[in-house]
Amino acid sequence: MKVLITGANGYLGARLMKDLSDYYDAYGTYHKTGPSNKLLQLDIANKQEVIYAVNKIKPDLIVHASAIPNEKKCEQDIALARSVNVDGTANIAEAANAINASVVFISSTAVLDPEKYGTYGKTKFEAERIIQKMCKNYLILRPGLIIGQSPNTENDRFHNKLLNNIVKKTPAVYDNVQKYEVTWAGQLGEVIIKAKKRNIIDKIIPVVIDDYKTRFEIARDILQKFNIKVASKEEETIVDSGWATAKTLKEMDLKVYNYTEIIGKTVGEIKEYLK
Ligand SMILES: NC(=O)c1ccc[n+]([C@@H]2O[C@H](COP(=O)([O-])OP(=O)(O)OC[C@H]3O[C@@H](n4cnc5c(N)ncnc54)[C@H](OP(=O)(O)O)[C@@H]3O)[C@@H](O)[C@H]2O)c1
């Protein structure tokens, strides 16, 4: 099976590229950063470019992981966030339909509270609706805050900040106010492979554990294994409502991890990387 992964140079996209390459004939796209000779340059906001790239590769499956995922960047340039997160997703859906490819859309649990997550949450929410409306054979995966090692160790994603604390041996300070659903990066590839094998289609699957943690708590539990001190910015912990759970994973008989397991996996992956 031929798979095309968008944003394959990004934090999650690069991890998906690595994990899915073991099972499929995998191709990837990058946007600005890269390039690698394995990846194709593509601006998903440009419809003609998307149609050209998808027609050139003719994948059976498109895993759509590219987006503007940074909440601050989305607020700073709402038009760009909309053109990439919303219009870009419509371009992918249209190009996939033209060659009868199925689509796995990497969404976010932020869609459960679009008001709280602002433009990022709203654009991911709209993108989900587009996928549901336009695609003939889709899966929407909703990760929470993702941890786990990726070939992209450089950008601003949370896991890479932790890695930076470890590599530079710097004491860390993280927010202890907002609790998040947590996701181990490796589980997304696992779910895609299992779902494809079992022909699970047209579903929304939150890929999360049944536990909610602040960035401080996750940082503490990972960084203490590397003897890095972690402090919290605030004392209080706000518990919010509307959380995603692992219920759908359980109902579909897909693997459910617990917090201790995903911390263990992440620490193991970091140790392997540091060798
Ligand atoms: N990390 C998390 O905790 C988390 C949690 C929930 C959901 N997600 C979702 O997971 C996906 C991947 O996020 P990530 O954390 O891996 O972020 P990331 O590292 O910033 O990856 C995003 C990718 O999108 C690409 N991109 C941006 N604008 C583009 C454009 N116009 N055309 C084509 N590609 C473009 C970027 O390429 P360039 O860098 O080359 O511009 C980058 O490779 C996103 O859909 C995000 O919403 C992430």
mmCIF file of C-alpha atoms and ligand atoms in Angstrom:
data_model
loop_
_atom_site.group_PDB
_atom_site.id
_atom_site.type_symbol
_atom_site.label_atom_id
_atom_site.label_comp_id
_atom_site.label_asym_id
_atom_site.label_seq_id
_atom_site.Cartn_x
_atom_site.Cartn_y
_atom_site.Cartn_z
ATOM 1 C CA MET A 1 0.000 0.000 0.000
ATOM 2 C CA LYS A 2 1.257 3.476 -0.925
ATOM 3 C CA VAL A 3 0.926 6.152 1.775
ATOM 4 C CA LEU A 4 1.501 9.895 1.470
ATOM 5 C CA ILE A 5 2.141 11.768 4.734
ATOM 6 C CA THR A 6 1.782 15.556 4.700
ATOM 7 C CA GLY A 7 4.019 17.505 7.083
ATOM 8 C CA ALA A 8 6.438 14.572 7.155
ATOM 9 C CA ASN A 9 9.249 16.870 8.310
ATOM 10 C CA GLY A 10 7.248 18.053 11.353
ATOM 11 C CA TYR A 11 7.378 16.578 14.859
ATOM 12 C CA LEU A 12 4.521 14.098 14.503
ATOM 13 C CA GLY A 13 4.764 13.752 10.707
ATOM 14 C CA ALA A 14 8.409 12.643 10.900
ATOM 15 C CA ARG A 15 7.514 10.065 13.550
ATOM 16 C CA LEU A 16 4.629 8.782 11.400
ATOM 17 C CA MET A 17 6.943 8.622 8.389
ATOM 18 C CA LYS A 18 9.361 6.457 10.393
ATOM 19 C CA ASP A 19 6.690 4.182 11.907
ATOM 20 C CA LEU A 20 4.574 3.741 8.765
ATOM 21 C CA SER A 21 7.602 3.125 6.516
ATOM 22 C CA ASP A 22 8.013 -0.273 8.225
ATOM 23 C CA TYR A 23 4.575 -1.328 6.951
ATOM 24 C CA TYR A 24 3.850 0.687 3.828
ATOM 25 C CA ASP A 25 5.514 2.249 0.819
ATOM 26 C CA ALA A 26 5.642 5.696 2.459
ATOM 27 C CA TYR A 27 6.133 9.099 0.819
ATOM 28 C CA GLY A 28 6.145 12.430 2.583
ATOM 29 C CA THR A 29 5.834 16.137 1.954
ATOM 30 C CA TYR A 30 7.612 19.020 3.603
ATOM 31 C CA HIS A 31 6.811 22.719 3.397
ATOM 32 C CA LYS A 32 9.615 25.107 4.385
ATOM 33 C CA THR A 33 11.978 23.141 6.542
ATOM 34 C CA GLY A 34 13.710 20.092 5.201
ATOM 35 C CA PRO A 35 14.426 19.285 2.546
ATOM 36 C CA SER A 36 15.287 15.677 2.446
ATOM 37 C CA ASN A 37 15.543 13.803 -0.823
ATOM 38 C CA LYS A 38 12.827 11.463 0.438
ATOM 39 C CA LEU A 39 10.278 14.272 0.748
ATOM 40 C CA LEU A 40 8.379 16.322 -1.786
ATOM 41 C CA GLN A 41 8.013 20.089 -1.309
ATOM 42 C CA LEU A 42 4.352 21.082 -0.983
ATOM 43 C CA ASP A 43 2.293 24.035 0.213
ATOM 44 C CA ILE A 44 -1.059 22.457 1.129
ATOM 45 C CA ALA A 45 -2.768 25.838 0.873
ATOM 46 C CA ASN A 46 -2.002 25.802 -2.851
ATOM 47 C CA LYS A 47 -4.687 23.655 -4.509
ATOM 48 C CA GLN A 48 -2.822 23.158 -7.801
ATOM 49 C CA GLU A 49 0.318 22.013 -5.967
ATOM 50 C CA VAL A 50 -1.708 19.558 -3.874
ATOM 51 C CA ILE A 51 -3.468 18.088 -6.901
ATOM 52 C CA TYR A 52 -0.150 17.783 -8.755
ATOM 53 C CA ALA A 53 1.639 16.083 -5.820
ATOM 54 C CA VAL A 54 -1.193 13.658 -5.073
ATOM 55 C CA ASN A 55 -1.532 12.767 -8.759
ATOM 56 C CA LYS A 56 2.199 12.246 -9.061
ATOM 57 C CA ILE A 57 2.428 9.839 -6.108
ATOM 58 C CA LYS A 58 -1.035 8.286 -6.415
ATOM 59 C CA PRO A 59 -1.222 7.051 -2.817
ATOM 60 C CA ASP A 60 -3.880 4.618 -1.579
ATOM 61 C CA LEU A 61 -3.911 6.546 1.695
ATOM 62 C CA ILE A 62 -3.100 10.140 2.639
ATOM 63 C CA VAL A 63 -2.180 10.781 6.270
ATOM 64 C CA HIS A 64 -2.772 14.489 6.637
ATOM 65 C CA ALA A 65 -0.572 15.762 9.486
ATOM 66 C CA SER A 66 0.458 19.211 8.274
ATOM 67 C CA ALA A 67 -1.076 22.226 9.974
ATOM 68 C CA ILE A 68 -0.264 25.383 11.865
ATOM 69 C CA PRO A 69 -0.484 23.731 15.312
ATOM 70 C CA ASN A 70 0.904 26.539 17.438
ATOM 71 C CA GLU A 71 -1.977 28.388 19.139
ATOM 72 C CA LYS A 72 -0.071 31.690 19.345
ATOM 73 C CA LYS A 73 0.923 31.558 15.660
ATOM 74 C CA CYS A 74 -2.713 30.884 14.732
ATOM 75 C CA GLU A 75 -3.830 34.029 16.601
ATOM 76 C CA GLN A 76 -1.006 36.116 15.116
ATOM 77 C CA ASP A 77 -2.020 35.226 11.565
ATOM 78 C CA ILE A 78 -5.608 34.033 11.468
ATOM 79 C CA ALA A 79 -5.743 34.182 7.653
ATOM 80 C CA LEU A 80 -2.710 31.890 7.371
ATOM 81 C CA ALA A 81 -4.122 29.488 9.996
ATOM 82 C CA ARG A 82 -7.384 29.294 8.042
ATOM 83 C CA SER A 83 -5.690 28.823 4.674
ATOM 84 C CA VAL A 84 -3.466 25.996 5.960
ATOM 85 C CA ASN A 85 -5.706 24.286 8.531
ATOM 86 C CA VAL A 86 -9.058 24.677 6.756
ATOM 87 C CA ASP A 87 -8.474 25.315 3.016
ATOM 88 C CA GLY A 88 -5.403 23.041 3.000
ATOM 89 C CA THR A 89 -7.517 20.205 4.408
ATOM 90 C CA ALA A 90 -10.191 20.793 1.744
ATOM 91 C CA ASN A 91 -7.453 20.633 -0.925
ATOM 92 C CA ILE A 92 -6.236 17.307 0.456
ATOM 93 C CA ALA A 93 -9.797 15.932 0.580
ATOM 94 C CA GLU A 94 -10.492 16.988 -3.021
ATOM 95 C CA ALA A 95 -7.215 15.561 -4.335
ATOM 96 C CA ALA A 96 -7.793 12.293 -2.413
ATOM 97 C CA ASN A 97 -11.313 11.947 -3.849
ATOM 98 C CA ALA A 98 -10.028 12.449 -7.398
ATOM 99 C CA ILE A 99 -7.884 9.299 -7.121
ATOM 100 C CA ASN A 100 -10.097 7.365 -4.652
ATOM 101 C CA ALA A 101 -7.512 7.537 -1.880
ATOM 102 C CA SER A 102 -8.593 7.198 1.737
ATOM 103 C CA VAL A 103 -7.643 9.899 4.261
ATOM 104 C CA VAL A 104 -6.474 9.804 7.860
ATOM 105 C CA PHE A 105 -6.787 13.293 9.268
ATOM 106 C CA ILE A 106 -4.673 14.157 12.306
ATOM 107 C CA SER A 107 -6.983 16.413 14.278
ATOM 108 C CA SER A 108 -6.756 17.366 17.949
ATOM 109 C CA THR A 109 -8.732 17.105 21.182
ATOM 110 C CA ALA A 110 -8.748 20.929 20.970
ATOM 111 C CA VAL A 111 -11.859 20.558 18.781
ATOM 112 C CA LEU A 112 -13.798 19.625 21.941
ATOM 113 C CA ASP A 113 -13.448 23.174 23.178
ATOM 114 C CA PRO A 114 -12.863 25.415 20.140
ATOM 115 C CA GLU A 115 -13.601 28.568 22.163
ATOM 116 C CA LYS A 116 -10.817 27.819 24.639
ATOM 117 C CA TYR A 117 -8.316 26.924 21.917
ATOM 118 C CA GLY A 118 -9.229 29.940 19.758
ATOM 119 C CA THR A 119 -8.344 29.972 16.078
ATOM 120 C CA TYR A 120 -6.388 26.689 16.342
ATOM 121 C CA GLY A 121 -9.359 24.815 17.869
ATOM 122 C CA LYS A 122 -11.855 26.426 15.508
ATOM 123 C CA THR A 123 -9.844 25.709 12.354
ATOM 124 C CA LYS A 124 -9.220 22.071 13.368
ATOM 125 C CA PHE A 125 -12.957 21.756 14.110
ATOM 126 C CA GLU A 126 -13.836 23.106 10.654
ATOM 127 C CA ALA A 127 -11.268 20.831 9.056
ATOM 128 C CA GLU A 128 -12.897 17.790 10.707
ATOM 129 C CA ARG A 129 -16.286 18.798 9.262
ATOM 130 C CA ILE A 130 -14.693 19.127 5.792
ATOM 131 C CA ILE A 131 -13.178 15.649 6.030
ATOM 132 C CA GLN A 132 -16.515 14.174 7.142
ATOM 133 C CA LYS A 133 -18.418 15.941 4.379
ATOM 134 C CA MET A 134 -16.018 15.462 1.485
ATOM 135 C CA CYS A 135 -14.184 12.165 2.057
ATOM 136 C CA LYS A 136 -15.551 8.799 1.047
ATOM 137 C CA ASN A 137 -13.284 6.789 3.289
ATOM 138 C CA TYR A 138 -11.772 8.606 6.239
ATOM 139 C CA LEU A 139 -10.537 8.318 9.789
ATOM 140 C CA ILE A 140 -10.158 11.289 12.104
ATOM 141 C CA LEU A 141 -7.616 10.773 14.881
ATOM 142 C CA ARG A 142 -7.689 13.197 17.811
ATOM 143 C CA PRO A 143 -4.458 13.224 19.812
ATOM 144 C CA GLY A 144 -3.993 15.212 23.003
ATOM 145 C CA LEU A 145 -0.637 16.674 24.019
ATOM 146 C CA ILE A 146 1.861 14.409 22.265
ATOM 147 C CA ILE A 147 5.039 13.013 23.812
ATOM 148 C CA GLY A 148 7.502 10.553 22.320
ATOM 149 C CA GLN A 149 10.679 10.787 20.301
ATOM 150 C CA SER A 150 10.572 11.979 16.694
ATOM 151 C CA PRO A 151 13.296 12.276 14.038
ATOM 152 C CA ASN A 152 12.403 16.001 14.152
ATOM 153 C CA THR A 153 14.107 16.999 17.412
ATOM 154 C CA GLU A 154 14.443 20.658 16.508
ATOM 155 C CA ASN A 155 11.129 22.457 16.428
ATOM 156 C CA ASP A 156 9.025 24.085 19.141
ATOM 157 C CA ARG A 157 6.761 21.168 20.060
ATOM 158 C CA PHE A 158 6.412 20.202 23.742
ATOM 159 C CA HIS A 159 8.410 16.964 23.534
ATOM 160 C CA ASN A 160 11.295 18.769 21.830
ATOM 161 C CA LYS A 161 11.335 21.348 24.640
ATOM 162 C CA LEU A 162 11.758 18.508 27.142
ATOM 163 C CA LEU A 163 14.518 17.044 24.989
ATOM 164 C CA ASN A 164 16.221 20.416 24.921
ATOM 165 C CA ASN A 165 16.113 20.581 28.744
ATOM 166 C CA ILE A 166 17.794 17.173 28.874
ATOM 167 C CA VAL A 167 20.434 17.829 26.214
ATOM 168 C CA LYS A 168 21.363 21.263 27.613
ATOM 169 C CA LYS A 169 20.915 20.089 31.238
ATOM 170 C CA THR A 170 18.834 23.184 32.002
ATOM 171 C CA PRO A 171 16.382 23.373 34.931
ATOM 172 C CA ALA A 172 12.883 23.643 33.495
ATOM 173 C CA VAL A 173 9.744 25.604 34.342
ATOM 174 C CA TYR A 174 6.385 24.436 33.037
ATOM 175 C CA ASP A 175 2.772 25.470 33.403
ATOM 176 C CA ASN A 176 0.768 23.645 36.086
ATOM 177 C CA VAL A 177 -2.629 25.185 35.348
ATOM 178 C CA GLN A 178 -4.048 23.472 32.298
ATOM 179 C CA LYS A 179 -4.594 19.715 32.281
ATOM 180 C CA TYR A 180 -4.354 17.979 28.911
ATOM 181 C CA GLU A 181 -5.209 14.655 27.417
ATOM 182 C CA VAL A 182 -1.891 12.931 26.726
ATOM 183 C CA THR A 183 -0.855 10.844 23.716
ATOM 184 C CA TRP A 184 2.214 8.750 22.997
ATOM 185 C CA ALA A 185 3.356 9.580 19.420
ATOM 186 C CA GLY A 186 3.898 5.918 18.547
ATOM 187 C CA GLN A 187 0.265 5.093 19.175
ATOM 188 C CA LEU A 188 -0.942 7.105 16.173
ATOM 189 C CA GLY A 189 0.950 4.884 13.731
ATOM 190 C CA GLU A 190 -0.260 1.792 15.603
ATOM 191 C CA VAL A 191 -3.892 2.906 15.332
ATOM 192 C CA ILE A 192 -3.550 3.681 11.599
ATOM 193 C CA ILE A 193 -2.043 0.259 10.853
ATOM 194 C CA LYS A 194 -4.642 -1.633 12.942
ATOM 195 C CA ALA A 195 -7.577 0.379 11.594
ATOM 196 C CA LYS A 196 -6.465 -0.187 7.983
ATOM 197 C CA LYS A 197 -6.030 -3.918 8.592
ATOM 198 C CA ARG A 198 -9.519 -4.159 10.066
ATOM 199 C CA ASN A 199 -11.082 -1.781 7.548
ATOM 200 C CA ILE A 200 -12.330 0.624 10.210
ATOM 201 C CA ILE A 201 -13.578 3.668 8.290
ATOM 202 C CA ASP A 202 -15.526 6.901 8.761
ATOM 203 C CA LYS A 203 -14.830 7.141 12.491
ATOM 204 C CA ILE A 204 -13.508 9.751 14.877
ATOM 205 C CA ILE A 205 -11.039 8.216 17.324
ATOM 206 C CA PRO A 206 -9.583 10.149 20.265
ATOM 207 C CA VAL A 207 -6.104 8.629 20.649
ATOM 208 C CA VAL A 208 -5.516 9.433 24.310
ATOM 209 C CA ILE A 209 -5.047 7.834 27.714
ATOM 210 C CA ASP A 210 -7.666 7.969 30.477
ATOM 211 C CA ASP A 211 -5.725 10.488 32.523
ATOM 212 C CA TYR A 212 -5.162 14.244 32.342
ATOM 213 C CA LYS A 213 -1.889 15.909 33.140
ATOM 214 C CA THR A 214 -0.384 19.394 33.164
ATOM 215 C CA ARG A 215 2.789 20.157 31.230
ATOM 216 C CA PHE A 216 4.550 20.459 34.603
ATOM 217 C CA GLU A 217 3.446 16.983 35.693
ATOM 218 C CA ILE A 218 4.566 15.385 32.415
ATOM 219 C CA ALA A 219 7.868 17.293 32.458
ATOM 220 C CA ARG A 220 8.499 16.295 36.096
ATOM 221 C CA ASP A 221 7.795 12.615 35.403
ATOM 222 C CA ILE A 222 10.098 12.518 32.374
ATOM 223 C CA LEU A 223 12.877 14.924 33.383
ATOM 224 C CA GLN A 224 13.408 13.421 36.853
ATOM 225 C CA LYS A 225 14.636 10.273 35.067
ATOM 226 C CA PHE A 226 17.432 12.449 33.624
ATOM 227 C CA ASN A 227 18.114 14.320 36.900
ATOM 228 C CA ILE A 228 16.764 17.617 35.544
ATOM 229 C CA LYS A 229 14.973 19.847 38.067
ATOM 230 C CA VAL A 230 11.471 21.003 37.127
ATOM 231 C CA ALA A 231 9.492 23.801 38.746
ATOM 232 C CA SER A 232 5.906 24.823 38.125
ATOM 233 C CA LYS A 233 4.886 28.325 37.077
ATOM 234 C CA GLU A 234 1.669 28.330 39.105
ATOM 235 C CA GLU A 235 0.392 26.609 42.193
ATOM 236 C CA GLU A 236 -3.210 25.970 41.284
ATOM 237 C CA THR A 237 -4.450 23.270 38.956
ATOM 238 C CA ILE A 238 -7.612 24.044 37.045
ATOM 239 C CA VAL A 239 -9.668 21.000 36.181
ATOM 240 C CA ASP A 240 -11.823 21.557 33.151
ATOM 241 C CA SER A 241 -14.679 19.626 31.541
ATOM 242 C CA GLY A 242 -15.170 18.118 28.090
ATOM 243 C CA TRP A 243 -12.258 15.754 28.121
ATOM 244 C CA ALA A 244 -11.611 13.126 25.518
ATOM 245 C CA THR A 245 -11.250 9.598 26.851
ATOM 246 C CA ALA A 246 -9.941 6.263 25.633
ATOM 247 C CA LYS A 247 -13.550 4.941 25.412
ATOM 248 C CA THR A 248 -13.581 4.744 21.586
ATOM 249 C CA LEU A 249 -10.227 2.928 21.515
ATOM 250 C CA LYS A 250 -11.648 0.377 23.986
ATOM 251 C CA GLU A 251 -14.895 -0.015 22.033
ATOM 252 C CA MET A 252 -12.899 -0.692 18.863
ATOM 253 C CA ASP A 253 -10.646 -3.136 20.661
ATOM 254 C CA LEU A 254 -7.619 -0.939 19.914
ATOM 255 C CA LYS A 255 -4.700 -0.768 22.355
ATOM 256 C CA VAL A 256 -5.210 1.456 25.385
ATOM 257 C CA TYR A 257 -2.114 2.676 27.225
ATOM 258 C CA ASN A 258 -1.902 4.099 30.718
ATOM 259 C CA TYR A 259 0.150 7.102 31.838
ATOM 260 C CA THR A 260 2.970 5.041 33.402
ATOM 261 C CA GLU A 261 3.360 3.080 30.164
ATOM 262 C CA ILE A 262 3.604 6.119 27.896
ATOM 263 C CA ILE A 263 6.045 7.875 30.230
ATOM 264 C CA GLY A 264 8.130 4.677 30.227
ATOM 265 C CA LYS A 265 8.033 4.458 26.432
ATOM 266 C CA THR A 266 8.978 8.124 26.046
ATOM 267 C CA VAL A 267 11.863 7.901 28.536
ATOM 268 C CA GLY A 268 13.112 4.752 26.775
ATOM 269 C CA GLU A 269 12.977 6.468 23.380
ATOM 270 C CA ILE A 270 14.869 9.514 24.695
ATOM 271 C CA LYS A 271 17.571 7.265 26.234
ATOM 272 C CA GLU A 272 17.900 5.448 22.909
ATOM 273 C CA TYR A 273 18.245 8.791 21.086
ATOM 274 C CA LEU A 274 20.915 10.027 23.526
ATOM 275 C CA LYS A 275 23.102 6.913 23.127
HETATM 276 N N1 LIG B 1 2.186 18.083 18.952
HETATM 277 C C1 LIG B 1 1.044 17.952 19.611
HETATM 278 O O1 LIG B 1 1.038 17.897 20.849
HETATM 279 C C2 LIG B 1 -0.273 17.847 18.858
HETATM 280 C C3 LIG B 1 -1.419 17.598 19.613
HETATM 281 C C4 LIG B 1 -2.635 17.435 18.952
HETATM 282 C C5 LIG B 1 -2.705 17.491 17.577
HETATM 283 N N2 LIG B 1 -1.574 17.733 16.860
HETATM 284 C C6 LIG B 1 -1.691 17.774 15.385
HETATM 285 O O2 LIG B 1 -0.671 16.996 14.825
HETATM 286 C C7 LIG B 1 -0.295 17.519 13.567
HETATM 287 C C8 LIG B 1 1.214 17.692 13.521
HETATM 288 O O3 LIG B 1 1.578 18.652 14.493
HETATM 289 P P1 LIG B 1 3.049 18.757 15.091
HETATM 290 O O4 LIG B 1 2.935 18.951 16.529
HETATM 291 O O5 LIG B 1 3.882 17.671 14.545
HETATM 292 O O6 LIG B 1 3.492 20.166 14.493
HETATM 293 P P2 LIG B 1 4.722 20.571 13.563
HETATM 294 O O7 LIG B 1 5.944 19.883 13.987
HETATM 295 O O8 LIG B 1 4.731 22.054 13.537
HETATM 296 O O9 LIG B 1 4.275 20.005 12.162
HETATM 297 C C9 LIG B 1 3.386 20.678 11.327
HETATM 298 C C10 LIG B 1 3.831 20.486 9.906
HETATM 299 O O10 LIG B 1 2.952 21.189 9.021
HETATM 300 C C11 LIG B 1 3.747 21.758 7.985
HETATM 301 N N3 LIG B 1 3.093 22.894 7.365
HETATM 302 C C12 LIG B 1 2.809 24.098 7.867
HETATM 303 N N4 LIG B 1 2.275 24.906 6.930
HETATM 304 C C13 LIG B 1 2.215 24.173 5.783
HETATM 305 C C14 LIG B 1 1.789 24.435 4.477
HETATM 306 N N5 LIG B 1 1.290 25.622 4.098
HETATM 307 N N6 LIG B 1 1.887 23.441 3.558
HETATM 308 C C15 LIG B 1 2.376 22.245 3.895
HETATM 309 N N7 LIG B 1 2.798 21.920 5.115
HETATM 310 C C16 LIG B 1 2.730 22.889 6.057
HETATM 311 C C17 LIG B 1 5.035 22.177 8.661
HETATM 312 O O11 LIG B 1 6.069 22.271 7.695
HETATM 313 P P3 LIG B 1 7.165 23.441 7.767
HETATM 314 O O12 LIG B 1 7.747 23.353 9.141
HETATM 315 O O13 LIG B 1 8.130 23.062 6.697
HETATM 316 O O14 LIG B 1 6.425 24.726 7.508
HETATM 317 C C18 LIG B 1 5.247 21.005 9.632
HETATM 318 O O15 LIG B 1 5.939 19.970 9.010
HETATM 319 C C19 LIG B 1 -1.070 18.827 13.395
HETATM 320 O O16 LIG B 1 -2.179 18.595 12.570
HETATM 321 C C20 LIG B 1 -1.517 19.168 14.808
HETATM 322 O O17 LIG B 1 -2.720 19.891 14.783
HETATM 323 C C21 LIG B 1 -0.353 17.917 17.465
#
